mmCIF file with all atom_site columns, C-alpha atoms in Angstrom:
data_model
loop_
_atom_site.group_PDB
_atom_site.id
_atom_site.type_symbol
_atom_site.label_atom_id
_atom_site.label_alt_id
_atom_site.label_comp_id
_atom_site.label_asym_id
_atom_site.label_entity_id
_atom_site.label_seq_id
_atom_site.pdbx_PDB_ins_code
_atom_site.Cartn_x
_atom_site.Cartn_y
_atom_site.Cartn_z
_atom_site.occupancy
_atom_site.B_iso_or_equiv
_atom_site.pdbx_formal_charge
_atom_site.auth_seq_id
_atom_site.auth_comp_id
_atom_site.auth_asym_id
_atom_site.auth_atom_id
_atom_site.pdbx_PDB_model_num
ATOM 1   C CA . UNK A 1 1   ? 16.864 -39.002 -19.272 1.00 68.00 ? 1   UNK A CA 1
ATOM 2   C CA . UNK A 1 2   ? 17.885 -38.269 -15.586 1.00 90.00 ? 2   UNK A CA 1
ATOM 3   C CA . UNK A 1 3   ? 19.728 -34.906 -16.756 1.00 91.00 ? 3   UNK A CA 1
ATOM 4   C CA . UNK A 1 4   ? 16.453 -32.947 -17.201 1.00 92.00 ? 4   UNK A CA 1
ATOM 5   C CA . UNK A 1 5   ? 14.665 -33.677 -13.985 1.00 94.00 ? 5   UNK A CA 1
ATOM 6   C CA . UNK A 1 6   ? 18.067 -33.003 -12.301 1.00 96.00 ? 6   UNK A CA 1
ATOM 7   C CA . UNK A 1 7   ? 18.481 -29.504 -13.874 1.00 96.00 ? 7   UNK A CA 1
ATOM 8   C CA . UNK A 1 8   ? 14.617 -28.778 -13.042 1.00 96.00 ? 8   UNK A CA 1
ATOM 9   C CA . UNK A 1 9   ? 15.575 -29.555 -9.269  1.00 97.00 ? 9   UNK A CA 1
ATOM 10  C CA . UNK A 1 10  ? 18.426 -27.257 -9.399  1.00 97.00 ? 10  UNK A CA 1
ATOM 11  C CA . UNK A 1 11  ? 16.345 -24.520 -10.860 1.00 97.00 ? 11  UNK A CA 1
ATOM 12  C CA . UNK A 1 12  ? 13.636 -25.159 -8.180  1.00 97.00 ? 12  UNK A CA 1
ATOM 13  C CA . UNK A 1 13  ? 16.303 -25.074 -5.435  1.00 98.00 ? 13  UNK A CA 1
ATOM 14  C CA . UNK A 1 14  ? 17.473 -21.579 -6.719  1.00 98.00 ? 14  UNK A CA 1
ATOM 15  C CA . UNK A 1 15  ? 13.891 -20.199 -6.988  1.00 96.00 ? 15  UNK A CA 1
ATOM 16  C CA . UNK A 1 16  ? 12.976 -21.537 -3.333  1.00 97.00 ? 16  UNK A CA 1
ATOM 17  C CA . UNK A 1 17  ? 16.380 -20.423 -1.784  1.00 98.00 ? 17  UNK A CA 1
ATOM 18  C CA . UNK A 1 18  ? 16.193 -16.960 -3.230  1.00 97.00 ? 18  UNK A CA 1
ATOM 19  C CA . UNK A 1 19  ? 12.599 -16.471 -2.265  1.00 96.00 ? 19  UNK A CA 1
ATOM 20  C CA . UNK A 1 20  ? 13.228 -17.484 1.370   1.00 97.00 ? 20  UNK A CA 1
ATOM 21  C CA . UNK A 1 21  ? 16.632 -16.152 2.030   1.00 97.00 ? 21  UNK A CA 1
ATOM 22  C CA . UNK A 1 22  ? 16.938 -13.252 -0.335  1.00 96.00 ? 22  UNK A CA 1
ATOM 23  C CA . UNK A 1 23  ? 13.603 -11.785 -1.863  1.00 92.00 ? 23  UNK A CA 1
ATOM 24  C CA . UNK A 1 24  ? 15.554 -8.937  -3.424  1.00 94.00 ? 24  UNK A CA 1
ATOM 25  C CA . UNK A 1 25  ? 16.991 -11.436 -5.995  1.00 97.00 ? 25  UNK A CA 1
ATOM 26  C CA . UNK A 1 26  ? 14.635 -13.500 -8.465  1.00 97.00 ? 26  UNK A CA 1
ATOM 27  C CA . UNK A 1 27  ? 15.461 -16.412 -10.542 1.00 97.00 ? 27  UNK A CA 1
ATOM 28  C CA . UNK A 1 28  ? 14.257 -16.260 -14.179 1.00 95.00 ? 28  UNK A CA 1
ATOM 29  C CA . UNK A 1 29  ? 14.231 -19.832 -15.402 1.00 92.00 ? 29  UNK A CA 1
ATOM 30  C CA . UNK A 1 30  ? 14.973 -20.437 -19.055 1.00 92.00 ? 30  UNK A CA 1
ATOM 31  C CA . UNK A 1 31  ? 12.866 -22.460 -21.248 1.00 88.00 ? 31  UNK A CA 1
ATOM 32  C CA . UNK A 1 32  ? 15.461 -24.647 -22.814 1.00 85.00 ? 32  UNK A CA 1
ATOM 33  C CA . UNK A 1 33  ? 18.778 -24.247 -21.216 1.00 89.00 ? 33  UNK A CA 1
ATOM 34  C CA . UNK A 1 34  ? 20.636 -24.638 -17.672 1.00 94.00 ? 34  UNK A CA 1
ATOM 35  C CA . UNK A 1 35  ? 21.750 -21.139 -17.731 1.00 93.00 ? 35  UNK A CA 1
ATOM 36  C CA . UNK A 1 36  ? 19.149 -18.757 -16.290 1.00 94.00 ? 36  UNK A CA 1
ATOM 37  C CA . UNK A 1 37  ? 19.065 -15.122 -15.166 1.00 95.00 ? 37  UNK A CA 1
ATOM 38  C CA . UNK A 1 38  ? 19.032 -13.768 -11.694 1.00 97.00 ? 38  UNK A CA 1
ATOM 39  C CA . UNK A 1 39  ? 17.064 -10.431 -11.511 1.00 96.00 ? 39  UNK A CA 1
ATOM 40  C CA . UNK A 1 40  ? 19.044 -8.155  -9.312  1.00 97.00 ? 40  UNK A CA 1
ATOM 41  C CA . UNK A 1 41  ? 17.166 -4.903  -10.042 1.00 95.00 ? 41  UNK A CA 1
ATOM 42  C CA . UNK A 1 42  ? 15.606 -4.580  -6.649  1.00 96.00 ? 42  UNK A CA 1
ATOM 43  C CA . UNK A 1 43  ? 18.961 -4.621  -4.973  1.00 96.00 ? 43  UNK A CA 1
ATOM 44  C CA . UNK A 1 44  ? 20.910 -2.905  -7.780  1.00 96.00 ? 44  UNK A CA 1
ATOM 45  C CA . UNK A 1 45  ? 20.900 0.596   -5.825  1.00 96.00 ? 45  UNK A CA 1
ATOM 46  C CA . UNK A 1 46  ? 22.454 -1.247  -2.817  1.00 96.00 ? 46  UNK A CA 1
ATOM 47  C CA . UNK A 1 47  ? 25.092 -2.597  -5.196  1.00 96.00 ? 47  UNK A CA 1
ATOM 48  C CA . UNK A 1 48  ? 25.857 0.772   -6.746  1.00 95.00 ? 48  UNK A CA 1
ATOM 49  C CA . UNK A 1 49  ? 26.339 2.265   -3.290  1.00 96.00 ? 49  UNK A CA 1
ATOM 50  C CA . UNK A 1 50  ? 28.934 -0.324  -2.570  1.00 96.00 ? 50  UNK A CA 1
ATOM 51  C CA . UNK A 1 51  ? 30.560 0.317   -6.011  1.00 95.00 ? 51  UNK A CA 1
ATOM 52  C CA . UNK A 1 52  ? 30.729 3.978   -4.923  1.00 96.00 ? 52  UNK A CA 1
ATOM 53  C CA . UNK A 1 53  ? 32.110 3.417   -1.475  1.00 96.00 ? 53  UNK A CA 1
ATOM 54  C CA . UNK A 1 54  ? 34.580 0.882   -2.666  1.00 94.00 ? 54  UNK A CA 1
ATOM 55  C CA . UNK A 1 55  ? 35.548 1.889   -6.291  1.00 94.00 ? 55  UNK A CA 1
ATOM 56  C CA . UNK A 1 56  ? 39.050 -0.026  -6.099  1.00 91.00 ? 56  UNK A CA 1
ATOM 57  C CA . UNK A 1 57  ? 36.864 -3.544  -5.749  1.00 89.00 ? 57  UNK A CA 1
ATOM 58  C CA . UNK A 1 58  ? 34.902 -2.702  -8.993  1.00 91.00 ? 58  UNK A CA 1
ATOM 59  C CA . UNK A 1 59  ? 37.841 -1.434  -11.195 1.00 89.00 ? 59  UNK A CA 1
ATOM 60  C CA . UNK A 1 60  ? 36.561 -1.941  -14.728 1.00 86.00 ? 60  UNK A CA 1
ATOM 61  C CA . UNK A 1 61  ? 40.303 -2.699  -15.818 1.00 86.00 ? 61  UNK A CA 1
ATOM 62  C CA . UNK A 1 62  ? 40.057 -5.820  -13.656 1.00 81.00 ? 62  UNK A CA 1
ATOM 63  C CA . UNK A 1 63  ? 36.798 -7.078  -15.451 1.00 79.00 ? 63  UNK A CA 1
ATOM 64  C CA . UNK A 1 64  ? 36.402 -4.990  -18.594 1.00 79.00 ? 64  UNK A CA 1
ATOM 65  C CA . UNK A 1 65  ? 33.203 -6.762  -19.715 1.00 79.00 ? 65  UNK A CA 1
ATOM 66  C CA . UNK A 1 66  ? 31.624 -6.874  -16.258 1.00 83.00 ? 66  UNK A CA 1
ATOM 67  C CA . UNK A 1 67  ? 28.996 -4.532  -14.791 1.00 90.00 ? 67  UNK A CA 1
ATOM 68  C CA . UNK A 1 68  ? 28.113 -3.623  -11.185 1.00 93.00 ? 68  UNK A CA 1
ATOM 69  C CA . UNK A 1 69  ? 26.008 -6.778  -10.527 1.00 95.00 ? 69  UNK A CA 1
ATOM 70  C CA . UNK A 1 70  ? 28.377 -9.247  -12.008 1.00 94.00 ? 70  UNK A CA 1
ATOM 71  C CA . UNK A 1 71  ? 31.530 -7.596  -10.438 1.00 94.00 ? 71  UNK A CA 1
ATOM 72  C CA . UNK A 1 72  ? 29.473 -7.535  -6.988  1.00 96.00 ? 72  UNK A CA 1
ATOM 73  C CA . UNK A 1 73  ? 28.978 -11.176 -7.093  1.00 96.00 ? 73  UNK A CA 1
ATOM 74  C CA . UNK A 1 74  ? 32.467 -11.871 -8.293  1.00 94.00 ? 74  UNK A CA 1
ATOM 75  C CA . UNK A 1 75  ? 33.971 -9.848  -5.373  1.00 93.00 ? 75  UNK A CA 1
ATOM 76  C CA . UNK A 1 76  ? 31.581 -10.118 -2.566  1.00 95.00 ? 76  UNK A CA 1
ATOM 77  C CA . UNK A 1 77  ? 30.363 -13.647 -3.113  1.00 97.00 ? 77  UNK A CA 1
ATOM 78  C CA . UNK A 1 78  ? 33.223 -15.285 -4.981  1.00 96.00 ? 78  UNK A CA 1
ATOM 79  C CA . UNK A 1 79  ? 30.692 -16.402 -7.543  1.00 97.00 ? 79  UNK A CA 1
ATOM 80  C CA . UNK A 1 80  ? 31.454 -15.749 -11.322 1.00 93.00 ? 80  UNK A CA 1
ATOM 81  C CA . UNK A 1 81  ? 28.458 -14.678 -13.320 1.00 92.00 ? 81  UNK A CA 1
ATOM 82  C CA . UNK A 1 82  ? 28.023 -13.053 -16.620 1.00 91.00 ? 82  UNK A CA 1
ATOM 83  C CA . UNK A 1 83  ? 26.633 -9.457  -16.619 1.00 90.00 ? 83  UNK A CA 1
ATOM 84  C CA . UNK A 1 84  ? 23.420 -9.105  -18.252 1.00 87.00 ? 84  UNK A CA 1
ATOM 85  C CA . UNK A 1 85  ? 24.426 -6.430  -20.469 1.00 83.00 ? 85  UNK A CA 1
ATOM 86  C CA . UNK A 1 86  ? 26.471 -8.919  -22.468 1.00 80.00 ? 86  UNK A CA 1
ATOM 87  C CA . UNK A 1 87  ? 23.123 -10.114 -24.001 1.00 75.00 ? 87  UNK A CA 1
ATOM 88  C CA . UNK A 1 88  ? 21.766 -7.006  -25.244 1.00 69.00 ? 88  UNK A CA 1
ATOM 89  C CA . UNK A 1 89  ? 19.120 -4.523  -24.124 1.00 66.00 ? 89  UNK A CA 1
ATOM 90  C CA . UNK A 1 90  ? 21.638 -2.106  -22.854 1.00 69.00 ? 90  UNK A CA 1
ATOM 91  C CA . UNK A 1 91  ? 20.417 -0.741  -19.464 1.00 77.00 ? 91  UNK A CA 1
ATOM 92  C CA . UNK A 1 92  ? 17.308 -3.129  -19.651 1.00 80.00 ? 92  UNK A CA 1
ATOM 93  C CA . UNK A 1 93  ? 19.618 -5.928  -18.513 1.00 85.00 ? 93  UNK A CA 1
ATOM 94  C CA . UNK A 1 94  ? 21.883 -3.964  -16.272 1.00 87.00 ? 94  UNK A CA 1
ATOM 95  C CA . UNK A 1 95  ? 20.185 -5.508  -13.302 1.00 92.00 ? 95  UNK A CA 1
ATOM 96  C CA . UNK A 1 96  ? 20.750 -8.911  -14.218 1.00 94.00 ? 96  UNK A CA 1
ATOM 97  C CA . UNK A 1 97  ? 23.339 -11.662 -14.172 1.00 95.00 ? 97  UNK A CA 1
ATOM 98  C CA . UNK A 1 98  ? 23.608 -15.028 -15.992 1.00 94.00 ? 98  UNK A CA 1
ATOM 99  C CA . UNK A 1 99  ? 23.826 -18.037 -13.718 1.00 96.00 ? 99  UNK A CA 1
ATOM 100 C CA . UNK A 1 100 ? 24.763 -21.598 -14.995 1.00 96.00 ? 100 UNK A CA 1
ATOM 101 C CA . UNK A 1 101 ? 23.066 -24.284 -12.890 1.00 97.00 ? 101 UNK A CA 1
ATOM 102 C CA . UNK A 1 102 ? 24.006 -27.206 -14.848 1.00 96.00 ? 102 UNK A CA 1
ATOM 103 C CA . UNK A 1 103 ? 26.333 -28.243 -12.162 1.00 96.00 ? 103 UNK A CA 1
ATOM 104 C CA . UNK A 1 104 ? 26.238 -30.488 -8.995  1.00 97.00 ? 104 UNK A CA 1
ATOM 105 C CA . UNK A 1 105 ? 23.396 -29.486 -6.660  1.00 97.00 ? 105 UNK A CA 1
ATOM 106 C CA . UNK A 1 106 ? 25.631 -28.830 -3.749  1.00 98.00 ? 106 UNK A CA 1
ATOM 107 C CA . UNK A 1 107 ? 27.740 -26.281 -5.989  1.00 98.00 ? 107 UNK A CA 1
ATOM 108 C CA . UNK A 1 108 ? 24.615 -24.510 -6.972  1.00 98.00 ? 108 UNK A CA 1
ATOM 109 C CA . UNK A 1 109 ? 23.573 -24.251 -3.318  1.00 98.00 ? 109 UNK A CA 1
ATOM 110 C CA . UNK A 1 110 ? 26.708 -23.017 -2.074  1.00 98.00 ? 110 UNK A CA 1
ATOM 111 C CA . UNK A 1 111 ? 26.987 -20.202 -5.034  1.00 98.00 ? 111 UNK A CA 1
ATOM 112 C CA . UNK A 1 112 ? 23.330 -19.136 -4.364  1.00 98.00 ? 112 UNK A CA 1
ATOM 113 C CA . UNK A 1 113 ? 23.941 -19.039 -0.495  1.00 98.00 ? 113 UNK A CA 1
ATOM 114 C CA . UNK A 1 114 ? 27.203 -16.919 -0.981  1.00 98.00 ? 114 UNK A CA 1
ATOM 115 C CA . UNK A 1 115 ? 25.241 -14.591 -3.378  1.00 98.00 ? 115 UNK A CA 1
ATOM 116 C CA . UNK A 1 116 ? 22.380 -14.365 -0.964  1.00 98.00 ? 116 UNK A CA 1
ATOM 117 C CA . UNK A 1 117 ? 24.591 -13.545 1.877   1.00 97.00 ? 117 UNK A CA 1
ATOM 118 C CA . UNK A 1 118 ? 26.462 -11.015 0.353   1.00 97.00 ? 118 UNK A CA 1
ATOM 119 C CA . UNK A 1 119 ? 23.345 -9.024  -0.690  1.00 97.00 ? 119 UNK A CA 1
ATOM 120 C CA . UNK A 1 120 ? 21.867 -9.489  2.810   1.00 96.00 ? 120 UNK A CA 1
ATOM 121 C CA . UNK A 1 121 ? 25.278 -8.147  4.217   1.00 94.00 ? 121 UNK A CA 1
ATOM 122 C CA . UNK A 1 122 ? 24.593 -4.931  2.460   1.00 91.00 ? 122 UNK A CA 1
ATOM 123 C CA . UNK A 1 123 ? 21.274 -4.586  3.666   1.00 84.00 ? 123 UNK A CA 1
ATOM 124 C CA . UNK A 1 124 ? 22.509 -4.795  7.204   1.00 83.00 ? 124 UNK A CA 1
ATOM 125 C CA . UNK A 1 125 ? 25.165 -2.073  6.851   1.00 64.00 ? 125 UNK A CA 1
#
């Protein structure tokens, strides 16, 4: 019975942290899971610019099932996320990544912190 409140706390942490530190990313909390979506659509143009500037980092041969957003977080933040396009909708989910928050809170915070920092680094460039 302790698991559900813990997961709810992780979800609240993600929402709060992104809101405070990287408003270009928004957490979409699921109704019945510990895997949510992070909406990156506001920052997707920045990620696409990075992809054009550094095509060697976004080589589809290195991650054939990835997309711009999932590759960005894997490369720039060292956080593995599934690309939103894996789950249907084609272009509609291109600006999303799937994020598993069913882990220790410290791990969630570290991953979200690195993701926010990677996006904010692009904004400063």
